[in-house]
Amino acid sequence: MAESDVGVRTAEAARTAQRYVRPRDLSEALDLLAGGGWLVLAGGTDVYPATTRQELPGSVLDLTAVEELKGVERSDGGLRIGACATWRAVVAAETPPALDALRHAARQVGGRQIQTTGTVGGNLCNASPAADGVPPLLALDASVELASADNGVRRLPLAEFITGPRRTALGPEELVTAILIPEDALTGASAFEKLGARAHLVISIAMSAARVTVQDGAIASAALAIGACSPVACRLPEIERQLVGEAADLKALADLVSDEAVAAALSPIDDPRASASYRNQAAGEIVRRALARAIASAKRGTASMTEQDQ
Amino acid sequence: MSLDTPGPDALNASAVLRLTVNGQTHRVAAAPTRRLSDVLREELGLIGTKVGCDAGDCGACTVLLDGAPVCACLTAAGQAEGRRVETVESAENAALERLRASFTRHGAAQCGICTPGMLMAAAALLEEIDAPDAAQVDAAIGGVLCRCTGYTKIIAAIVDAGRGAEARDDRASEAEAYPAAGSAVGARIARLDGEAKVTGTERFGADWAMGDMLEIRAIRSPYPHAAFEFGDLDGWRAAKDGVEAVFTAADLPGRNSYGVIEVFADQPAFAEGVARFRGEAVAIVVGEPEAIAALDLGEFPVTWRELAPVMEPEEARADGAPQLHEGRPGNLLTRGFVTQGDVEAGLAASAHVVEGAMKTGYVEHAYIEPEAGIAWMEGGVLTVRACTQAPGMDRDALAEMLDLPLQRVRVLPAATGGGFGSKLDISLQPYLGLAALMTGRPARMVYSRAESLQATTKRHPGEMTARIGCDDEGRVTAMRFDGVFNTGAYASWGPTVANRVPVHASGPYRAPNYRAEGLAIHTHGPVSGAFRGFGVPQAAILQETLFDQLAEAADKDRLAFRIRNAFRPGDHTATGQTLNDGCGIVDCLEALAEPWRRALAEADTRNAKARWGGAADRWGVGVASCWYGCGNTSLPNPSTIKFGLTSGGVPVLHQGAMDIGQGANTVIAQIAADAAGLPLERIRLVDADTARTPDAGKTSASRQTYVTGRAAEAAGRALRALILRAANVDGDAKLTLGPGVVTVRQGDAERRIDLASLPADAEGYVFRAEEQYDPPTTPLDENGQGAPYAVYGWGAQIAELRVDTKLGTVFVERLTAAHDVGRAINPMLAEGQVEGGVAQGLELALMEEYLPGRTENLHDYLIPTSGDMPEIRTMLIERPDPEGPFGAKGLGEHALIPTAPAILNAIRHASGAELTQLPALPHRVLAAIDAAREQGRRI
């Protein structure tokens, strides 16, 4: 195969002293980061849209060659999703029904192109109030693993990691290295509901994730989360508590999850996609739909296990 | 050097990348964080990868990385090292080869700007799934936006490519082989200019580069209304290495104002002292590409003083409002008016009267190609190659603004990646021209997506009210319509909108007592210009939704009500024009009778089930019509076509009707071929080029098939007549072309004309014809009476949809479109126009509203994706118009007019919701459903 040289000589001389590093090892990445001054790049799906330039300004630490950040795998304490796992990797991974909400969200983050490169960790670090990955992970009681060269590893519950719109608890020399889902949260079944004004490539007006476990026809545990209706996506603990022990009956959901109770937990805003009052109105409905699908899925799961047992 | 191991060398962004693209390895000097799209295009010359947004919103730049689809604009070039990059130019991908052929066969590429991205997304899918179904295709191409096709033919082409040639069973939808001489009209042939669109070799405005080229960027107002002063421009420029020049209004040699309608010319290339809309240019910076790319324009020496803007027509009309232009008191640009009979008396005597209001917003054309082009000096002639819908108008504007004689300006259009009306106005042409003229060097400019959104024209927002009455039998007796259109900061096509709307606001229906007024009002909003339909779609939304209420009041079936009131040949329109035998609206509506009955029955069944099951979904059916006059309103509107035969025996068609994807290159050639009696496949096309091709007018107002078609028909017949005369035969002779020879056969007689023996003209033609056609129209008088158009096109559509009554979301499931095109010159291309029109009608109804400063990208500004499209069933009705070429009428704009009102009528049918403001976003639909419930309307 022939090689061609394109403008090699001229451009080599012209560049300034920006740096670009693409390490293979996490420890190298952390050591570099400790020196400061880096823009961290993973899938690029939020970094590039933030500039009108053709190249990124400043020095760039590219994490996409660090294999240890990419896996989606069972660990001792539950499930570990590497910070640089792409949405495609989440879809492709064999995971229990509790992760169905996350897998469903993964199929709706942008189009295939975004899903091929966009990462779960990047979605959290970008901290958009409309990040589709956040409600499913909240419903999975996810925590975020952070690492730095000087201070080692720490973990934060996801709800404490995202501190506001576009704000996180990430330290200047820290990387998100993984999203951890505890063993307890891998039980039950989950579902994701996204509400938007078009079929693909749509920023959510609102979205909800629900995860439930069902025992003997009753709800044994419930985790409900909703996004794009408050500065940070949130759980609905009051409603979750009230659901426990109730019959897993789809018809009774309207009473168990009222519009008012859901709206009470939210503080939506008007934006070009929808009015605040609409979000308040729709939020209850999408929570109920996510919950209904999760319950149906959990019952099917129970039923199929029973069949297998027999 | 490895970038993977950090070390002193690797830590420098001045790197040599090894990229393996389409099987070839290149060493490229480029910053590793440079967008892969930019490296492919600018360093490797692989211009097949298109850039539509630089934000991952449009997918035009989709390439494969190790077989997986990525947006090249979001991929650091450094991330592609050591991986397999495939672009649309790849010759090694078998799936891609099948897809190219299938896209061609199905007419899946219109303008072609999204085609590379579509092909690559589809190629990735075929790697994964051999024979995907439509749903899998939809999921795979959901990340690539197309603005022309409505996705229907793209999905069909991909499904077909997956199935392989043996398994294809729907050949009826595919292109035919080349037809015999004399039977090109009506043939379903693939577009003649299609190959470049599927191989990635089509060159759009941003795809041209020249050595020694300068780059241009504009300084634009961040405010809708602001005074400004420049600082030390010379000092700033001198301090910037590589910046050659800064140009402002002071540097423009000619007149600093242009307008598509000369008497209203008011828009400067560079604002002077005051900027009148957000995004208005005040200066350009010209220099070496690298230096220009590196500039922080925030440092440009200009001081802004924000002034209070008027953004709504109501404010702009109020006493004491800031006046945008001298001589236009009350910010009134122009008023259009049509009246006949006595509307108030008519309404008073009506058995039933309904009234309503409708508000629509700014809508952006959102072609996937942001404006781009290049200009250079060639032998003293300024040559501009940029996107356009109107090369002749561009040339005239450039000559005026740069103070050059016409013969010193040549407009040589680039392939144009969608226009839909906006590329009728000049955008970056004066900047290209000025930079090339003043520096003597080639100059290029490429708008960013945000710049394209901010600076170019929009659909006019409309605030409309109407009252319509009918008698007991359901015959419309009277209609009054008042529309106020926000025309933004400058005139553009505002006068056209104000004039077209009152002519068309009746819909294709009789209204014996009629009064319609359209006002175009200036505000500090974006400039409203031409957008597929010139205001008629907005007016039709109000009229057609009121028709449903009126039919209900009169207790008539909604389709039957329309058929009863529809124009027949011989009827008078509201302008007093007598309609000829080409009036085909009744044919369209009657063609929908069967689909209408079926759709209503289906919706009833589904709704009964939904009610029984307590479900939130409701199904609804709506119908609406359109009519639309083809060509300028009461103004001269000529097209000229030149057709020559070379001494070598090659017929050459100088076809100046800009093909922006709609298919003029093919359709006009089909007409010319049959008129001349020559085989289509022998015709060579010379595109629009103001130096070589006569002016075929602008691609607007659905005029090219009709007006330029008539010129092509005349040129074809004239060329034929010249050949026959040389052979001394007449009439029905058959022409056969050979090398240097034409054989003329008539009955048993055969004459050979030795072309090489004939004298050739400067262009090498031994026979040449040049013919002009201008539609016969008459001016409108003070009451709007006259014959503003010579040909009208007609159509009607049924929308079937589902409304989620708990969330207010709407899912359009099927759209049945009956359009009278007179004669479908090319049925496949005509279907493409309908499908694309339906997509834009759907967005007008459900999605799009441009909000300056808030939706200046393609993720906040929503256009339909593949998954938003309904099944589209197109019925092409052919009721010939005596004035059209082979009976043909226009179609381009017609197709979108009925869609939005049909959808709104179906929403009302499904849920009771009556929308009075568009787009019908979920929150508006839900609020309207709640209001309907409160008013006791059924659901």
CSV table of C-alpha atoms in Angstrom, one decimal, chain A:
chain,number,residue,atom,x,y,z
A,1,MET,CA,0.0,0.0,0.0
A,2,ALA,CA,1.4,3.4,-1.0
A,3,GLU,CA,1.8,6.0,1.6
A,4,SER,CA,1.2,9.7,0.8
A,5,ASP,CA,2.6,12.6,2.7
A,6,VAL,CA,0.3,15.6,3.1
A,7,GLY,CA,1.8,19.0,4.0
A,8,VAL,CA,4.0,17.4,6.6
A,9,ARG,CA,6.8,19.8,6.5
A,10,THR,CA,4.9,23.1,6.6
A,11,ALA,CA,2.5,22.2,9.4
A,12,GLU,CA,5.1,20.7,11.6
A,13,ALA,CA,6.8,24.0,12.0
A,14,ALA,CA,3.7,26.0,12.5
A,15,ARG,CA,2.2,24.4,15.5
A,16,THR,CA,2.2,25.9,19.0
A,17,ALA,CA,3.1,24.0,22.1
A,18,GLN,CA,-0.3,22.5,22.8
A,19,ARG,CA,-0.2,19.0,24.1
A,20,TYR,CA,-2.2,15.9,23.2
A,21,VAL,CA,-1.7,12.7,25.0
A,22,ARG,CA,-3.6,9.4,24.6
A,23,PRO,CA,-2.2,7.1,27.4
A,24,ARG,CA,-3.0,3.4,27.6
A,25,ASP,CA,-2.8,3.2,31.4
A,26,LEU,CA,-5.0,4.9,34.0
A,27,SER,CA,-2.0,5.6,36.2
A,28,GLU,CA,-0.3,7.5,33.4
A,29,ALA,CA,-3.5,9.5,32.9
A,30,LEU,CA,-3.8,10.3,36.6
A,31,ASP,CA,-0.1,11.3,36.8
A,32,LEU,CA,-0.5,13.7,33.8
A,33,LEU,CA,-3.7,15.1,35.2
A,34,ALA,CA,-2.0,15.9,38.5
A,35,GLY,CA,0.1,18.4,36.5
A,36,GLY,CA,-3.0,20.4,35.7
A,37,GLY,CA,-4.1,22.3,32.7
A,38,TRP,CA,-5.8,19.5,30.8
A,39,LEU,CA,-9.0,19.2,28.9
A,40,VAL,CA,-10.2,15.6,29.3
A,41,LEU,CA,-11.5,14.1,26.1
A,42,ALA,CA,-13.4,10.8,25.8
A,43,GLY,CA,-16.1,10.3,23.2
A,44,GLY,CA,-16.0,13.9,22.2
A,45,THR,CA,-19.8,14.2,21.8
A,46,ASP,CA,-20.1,17.1,24.3
A,47,VAL,CA,-16.5,18.5,24.0
A,48,TYR,CA,-16.5,19.2,20.2
A,49,PRO,CA,-20.0,20.8,20.0
A,50,ALA,CA,-18.8,23.3,22.7
A,51,THR,CA,-16.4,24.9,20.3
A,52,THR,CA,-16.7,26.3,16.8
A,53,ARG,CA,-13.1,25.7,16.1
A,54,GLN,CA,-11.7,22.8,14.1
A,55,GLU,CA,-9.3,21.7,16.8
A,56,LEU,CA,-9.6,21.8,20.5
A,57,PRO,CA,-7.8,24.6,22.3
A,58,GLY,CA,-5.2,23.9,24.9
A,59,SER,CA,-3.8,20.6,26.1
A,60,VAL,CA,-5.9,17.5,25.7
A,61,LEU,CA,-5.8,14.3,27.7
A,62,ASP,CA,-7.6,11.7,25.6
A,63,LEU,CA,-8.8,8.7,27.6
A,64,THR,CA,-10.1,6.6,24.8
A,65,ALA,CA,-7.1,4.3,24.7
A,66,VAL,CA,-7.3,3.3,28.4
A,67,GLU,CA,-8.8,-0.2,28.2
A,68,GLU,CA,-9.4,-0.5,31.9
A,69,LEU,CA,-12.0,2.3,31.7
A,70,LYS,CA,-14.1,0.7,29.1
A,71,GLY,CA,-15.6,-2.5,30.5
A,72,VAL,CA,-19.1,-3.3,31.7
A,73,GLU,CA,-18.6,-6.2,34.1
A,74,ARG,CA,-19.7,-7.9,37.2
A,75,SER,CA,-17.5,-7.1,40.2
A,76,ASP,CA,-17.5,-8.3,43.8
A,77,GLY,CA,-19.8,-5.6,45.0
A,78,GLY,CA,-22.2,-5.5,42.0
A,79,LEU,CA,-21.7,-4.1,38.5
A,80,ARG,CA,-18.9,-1.9,37.3
A,81,ILE,CA,-19.4,0.3,34.3
A,82,GLY,CA,-16.1,1.8,33.2
A,83,ALA,CA,-16.3,5.6,32.8
A,84,CYS,CA,-15.4,5.3,29.1
A,85,ALA,CA,-17.8,2.5,28.3
A,86,THR,CA,-19.8,3.7,25.3
A,87,TRP,CA,-23.6,3.6,25.0
A,88,ARG,CA,-23.1,0.8,22.4
A,89,ALA,CA,-21.1,-1.1,25.0
A,90,VAL,CA,-23.9,-0.7,27.5
A,91,VAL,CA,-26.4,-2.0,24.9
A,92,ALA,CA,-24.1,-4.9,23.9
A,93,ALA,CA,-23.3,-6.0,27.5
A,94,GLU,CA,-25.2,-8.9,29.0
A,95,THR,CA,-26.9,-7.4,32.0
A,96,PRO,CA,-29.8,-8.3,34.3
A,97,PRO,CA,-33.3,-6.8,33.8
A,98,ALA,CA,-32.5,-4.2,36.4
A,99,LEU,CA,-30.4,-2.5,33.8
A,100,ASP,CA,-33.0,-2.5,31.1
A,101,ALA,CA,-33.8,1.2,31.8
A,102,LEU,CA,-30.2,2.1,31.2
A,103,ARG,CA,-30.0,0.0,28.1
A,104,HIS,CA,-33.1,1.6,26.8
A,105,ALA,CA,-31.7,5.1,27.5
A,106,ALA,CA,-28.5,4.1,25.8
A,107,ARG,CA,-30.4,3.4,22.6
A,108,GLN,CA,-31.9,6.9,22.7
A,109,VAL,CA,-28.8,9.0,23.4
A,110,GLY,CA,-28.4,10.7,20.0
A,111,GLY,CA,-28.2,8.5,17.0
A,112,ARG,CA,-25.9,5.5,16.4
A,113,GLN,CA,-23.0,7.7,15.7
A,114,ILE,CA,-23.3,9.3,19.2
A,115,GLN,CA,-23.9,5.9,20.8
A,116,THR,CA,-20.7,4.5,19.2
A,117,THR,CA,-18.4,7.0,20.9
A,118,GLY,CA,-20.4,8.8,23.6
A,119,THR,CA,-19.5,7.5,27.1
A,120,VAL,CA,-21.5,6.9,30.3
A,121,GLY,CA,-18.9,8.8,32.3
A,122,GLY,CA,-18.9,11.7,29.9
A,123,ASN,CA,-22.7,11.9,30.2
A,124,LEU,CA,-22.3,12.3,34.0
A,125,CYS,CA,-19.4,14.8,33.8
A,126,ASN,CA,-21.3,16.9,31.3
A,127,ALA,CA,-24.1,17.1,33.9
A,128,SER,CA,-26.9,18.3,31.6
A,129,PRO,CA,-30.2,18.4,33.4
A,130,ALA,CA,-31.5,16.4,30.4
A,131,ALA,CA,-28.8,13.7,30.4
A,132,ASP,CA,-30.6,10.5,29.6
A,133,GLY,CA,-28.2,8.3,31.5
A,134,VAL,CA,-28.8,9.9,34.9
A,135,PRO,CA,-32.3,8.8,35.8
A,136,PRO,CA,-31.6,5.1,35.1
A,137,LEU,CA,-28.4,5.2,37.1
A,138,LEU,CA,-30.2,7.0,40.0
A,139,ALA,CA,-32.7,4.2,40.0
A,140,LEU,CA,-29.8,1.8,40.2
A,141,ASP,CA,-28.5,3.5,43.3
A,142,ALA,CA,-25.3,4.1,41.3
A,143,SER,CA,-22.3,5.7,42.8
A,144,VAL,CA,-19.4,7.3,41.0
A,145,GLU,CA,-15.8,6.2,41.4
A,146,LEU,CA,-13.3,9.1,41.3
A,147,ALA,CA,-9.6,8.8,41.2
A,148,SER,CA,-6.6,11.1,41.4
A,149,ALA,CA,-2.9,10.5,41.6
A,150,ASP,CA,-2.5,12.2,45.0
A,151,ASN,CA,-5.7,11.2,46.8
A,152,GLY,CA,-6.4,7.8,45.4
A,153,VAL,CA,-9.9,6.6,44.9
A,154,ARG,CA,-13.1,7.9,46.4
A,155,ARG,CA,-16.7,7.1,45.8
A,156,LEU,CA,-19.7,9.4,45.8
A,157,PRO,CA,-23.4,8.6,45.4
A,158,LEU,CA,-24.4,9.8,41.9
A,159,ALA,CA,-26.8,12.3,43.5
A,160,GLU,CA,-23.9,13.9,45.3
A,161,PHE,CA,-21.7,13.8,42.3
A,162,ILE,CA,-23.9,16.0,40.2
A,163,THR,CA,-24.3,19.2,42.1
A,164,GLY,CA,-26.2,21.3,39.7
A,165,PRO,CA,-26.8,22.0,36.0
A,166,ARG,CA,-23.4,21.5,34.4
A,167,ARG,CA,-21.8,21.2,37.8
A,168,THR,CA,-20.2,18.2,39.5
A,169,ALA,CA,-18.1,17.4,42.5
A,170,LEU,CA,-15.2,16.3,40.2
A,171,GLY,CA,-11.9,17.7,41.5
A,172,PRO,CA,-9.5,19.4,39.1
A,173,GLU,CA,-7.0,16.6,39.2
A,174,GLU,CA,-9.7,13.8,39.4
A,175,LEU,CA,-11.1,11.5,36.8
A,176,VAL,CA,-14.3,9.6,36.9
A,177,THR,CA,-13.1,6.0,36.5
A,178,ALA,CA,-16.3,4.0,36.9
A,179,ILE,CA,-20.0,3.9,37.7
A,180,LEU,CA,-20.7,1.3,40.4
A,181,ILE,CA,-24.0,-0.4,40.9
A,182,PRO,CA,-24.4,-2.3,44.1
A,183,GLU,CA,-25.5,-5.9,44.2
A,184,ASP,CA,-28.8,-5.0,45.8
A,185,ALA,CA,-29.8,-2.8,42.9
A,186,LEU,CA,-29.2,-5.5,40.3
A,187,THR,CA,-32.5,-7.1,41.4
A,188,GLY,CA,-35.9,-6.6,39.9
A,189,ALA,CA,-36.7,-5.1,36.6
A,190,SER,CA,-36.6,-1.6,35.2
A,191,ALA,CA,-37.9,0.6,32.4
A,192,PHE,CA,-37.2,4.0,30.9
A,193,GLU,CA,-39.6,6.5,29.4
A,194,LYS,CA,-38.4,9.4,27.3
A,195,LEU,CA,-40.7,12.2,26.3
A,196,GLY,CA,-39.5,14.4,23.4
A,197,ALA,CA,-40.8,16.2,20.4
A,198,ARG,CA,-39.3,13.9,17.7
A,199,ALA,CA,-38.3,10.3,17.2
A,200,HIS,CA,-34.5,10.4,17.1
A,201,LEU,CA,-31.8,12.8,18.2
A,202,VAL,CA,-34.0,14.6,20.7
A,203,ILE,CA,-33.2,16.3,23.9
A,204,SER,CA,-35.7,15.0,26.4
A,205,ILE,CA,-38.6,17.2,27.6
A,206,ALA,CA,-38.7,14.8,30.5
A,207,MET,CA,-37.6,11.2,31.1
A,208,SER,CA,-38.2,8.7,33.9
A,209,ALA,CA,-36.7,5.5,35.0
A,210,ALA,CA,-38.3,3.0,37.3
A,211,ARG,CA,-36.9,-0.2,38.9
A,212,VAL,CA,-39.0,-2.5,41.0
A,213,THR,CA,-38.9,-5.8,42.7
A,214,VAL,CA,-42.1,-7.8,43.0
A,215,GLN,CA,-42.7,-10.5,45.6
A,216,ASP,CA,-45.9,-12.5,45.9
A,217,GLY,CA,-47.8,-10.0,43.8
A,218,ALA,CA,-46.7,-7.0,45.9
A,219,ILE,CA,-44.1,-4.3,45.3
A,220,ALA,CA,-41.2,-5.2,47.5
A,221,SER,CA,-39.0,-2.3,46.5
A,222,ALA,CA,-39.2,0.6,44.1
A,223,ALA,CA,-36.8,3.2,42.8
A,224,LEU,CA,-38.2,6.0,40.7
A,225,ALA,CA,-36.2,8.8,39.1
A,226,ILE,CA,-37.1,11.7,36.8
A,227,GLY,CA,-35.0,14.0,34.7
A,228,ALA,CA,-35.2,17.3,32.9
A,229,CYS,CA,-37.8,18.6,35.4
A,230,SER,CA,-35.4,20.0,38.0
A,231,PRO,CA,-31.9,21.4,37.9
A,232,VAL,CA,-30.6,17.9,38.6
A,233,ALA,CA,-32.4,14.6,37.9
A,234,CYS,CA,-33.8,13.3,41.1
A,235,ARG,CA,-35.4,10.3,42.9
A,236,LEU,CA,-38.9,10.3,44.3
A,237,PRO,CA,-38.3,8.8,47.7
A,238,GLU,CA,-41.7,9.7,49.2
A,239,ILE,CA,-43.6,7.9,46.5
A,240,GLU,CA,-41.1,5.0,46.5
A,241,ARG,CA,-41.8,4.4,50.2
A,242,GLN,CA,-45.5,4.5,49.7
A,243,LEU,CA,-45.3,1.9,46.9
A,244,VAL,CA,-43.7,-0.7,49.0
A,245,GLY,CA,-46.1,-3.4,50.1
A,246,GLU,CA,-48.8,-2.3,47.6
A,247,ALA,CA,-50.2,-4.8,45.2
A,248,ALA,CA,-48.3,-4.8,41.9
A,249,ASP,CA,-51.4,-3.9,40.1
A,250,LEU,CA,-51.1,-1.8,37.0
A,251,LYS,CA,-54.6,-0.4,37.3
A,252,ALA,CA,-54.0,1.1,40.7
A,253,LEU,CA,-51.0,3.1,39.7
A,254,ALA,CA,-52.9,6.3,39.2
A,255,ASP,CA,-53.8,6.4,42.8
A,256,LEU,CA,-50.3,5.3,44.0
A,257,VAL,CA,-48.4,7.8,41.9
A,258,SER,CA,-50.4,11.0,41.6
A,259,ASP,CA,-49.5,13.9,39.4
A,260,GLU,CA,-49.4,16.2,42.4
A,261,ALA,CA,-47.0,14.0,44.4
A,262,VAL,CA,-44.6,13.8,41.5
A,263,ALA,CA,-44.9,17.5,40.7
A,264,ALA,CA,-44.2,18.3,44.4
A,265,ALA,CA,-40.7,16.9,44.0
A,266,LEU,CA,-39.9,18.9,40.9
A,267,SER,CA,-39.0,22.5,39.9
A,268,PRO,CA,-39.2,22.6,36.1
A,269,ILE,CA,-38.5,25.6,33.9
A,270,ASP,CA,-40.0,26.9,30.6
A,271,ASP,CA,-37.7,26.3,27.7
A,272,PRO,CA,-38.2,26.0,23.9
A,273,ARG,CA,-39.1,22.4,24.3
A,274,ALA,CA,-41.9,22.7,26.7
A,275,SER,CA,-43.5,24.9,29.4
A,276,ALA,CA,-42.9,24.3,33.1
A,277,SER,CA,-46.6,23.6,33.7
A,278,TYR,CA,-46.6,21.0,31.0
A,279,ARG,CA,-43.6,19.3,32.6
A,280,ASN,CA,-45.4,19.2,35.9
A,281,GLN,CA,-48.4,17.7,34.2
A,282,ALA,CA,-46.5,15.1,32.1
A,283,ALA,CA,-44.1,14.1,34.8
A,284,GLY,CA,-46.6,12.0,36.7
A,285,GLU,CA,-47.7,10.3,33.6
A,286,ILE,CA,-44.2,9.2,32.4
A,287,VAL,CA,-43.3,8.1,35.9
A,288,ARG,CA,-46.4,5.9,36.0
A,289,ARG,CA,-45.6,4.5,32.5
A,290,ALA,CA,-42.1,3.7,33.4
A,291,LEU,CA,-43.3,2.1,36.6
A,292,ALA,CA,-46.0,0.1,34.9
A,293,ARG,CA,-43.6,-1.3,32.4
A,294,ALA,CA,-41.1,-2.1,35.1
A,295,ILE,CA,-43.8,-3.9,37.1
A,296,ALA,CA,-45.0,-5.8,34.0
A,297,SER,CA,-41.4,-6.8,33.2
A,298,ALA,CA,-40.8,-7.8,36.8
A,299,LYS,CA,-43.9,-10.0,36.8
A,300,ARG,CA,-42.9,-11.6,33.6
A,301,GLY,CA,-39.5,-12.3,35.0
A,302,THR,CA,-41.0,-13.8,38.1
A,303,ALA,CA,-43.3,-15.9,36.0
A,304,SER,CA,-40.6,-17.1,33.7
A,305,MET,CA,-38.4,-18.1,36.7
A,306,THR,CA,-41.4,-20.0,38.1
A,307,GLU,CA,-41.8,-21.8,34.8
A,308,GLN,CA,-38.1,-22.7,34.8
A,309,ASP,CA,-38.3,-23.9,38.4
A,310,GLN,CA,-41.1,-26.2,37.4
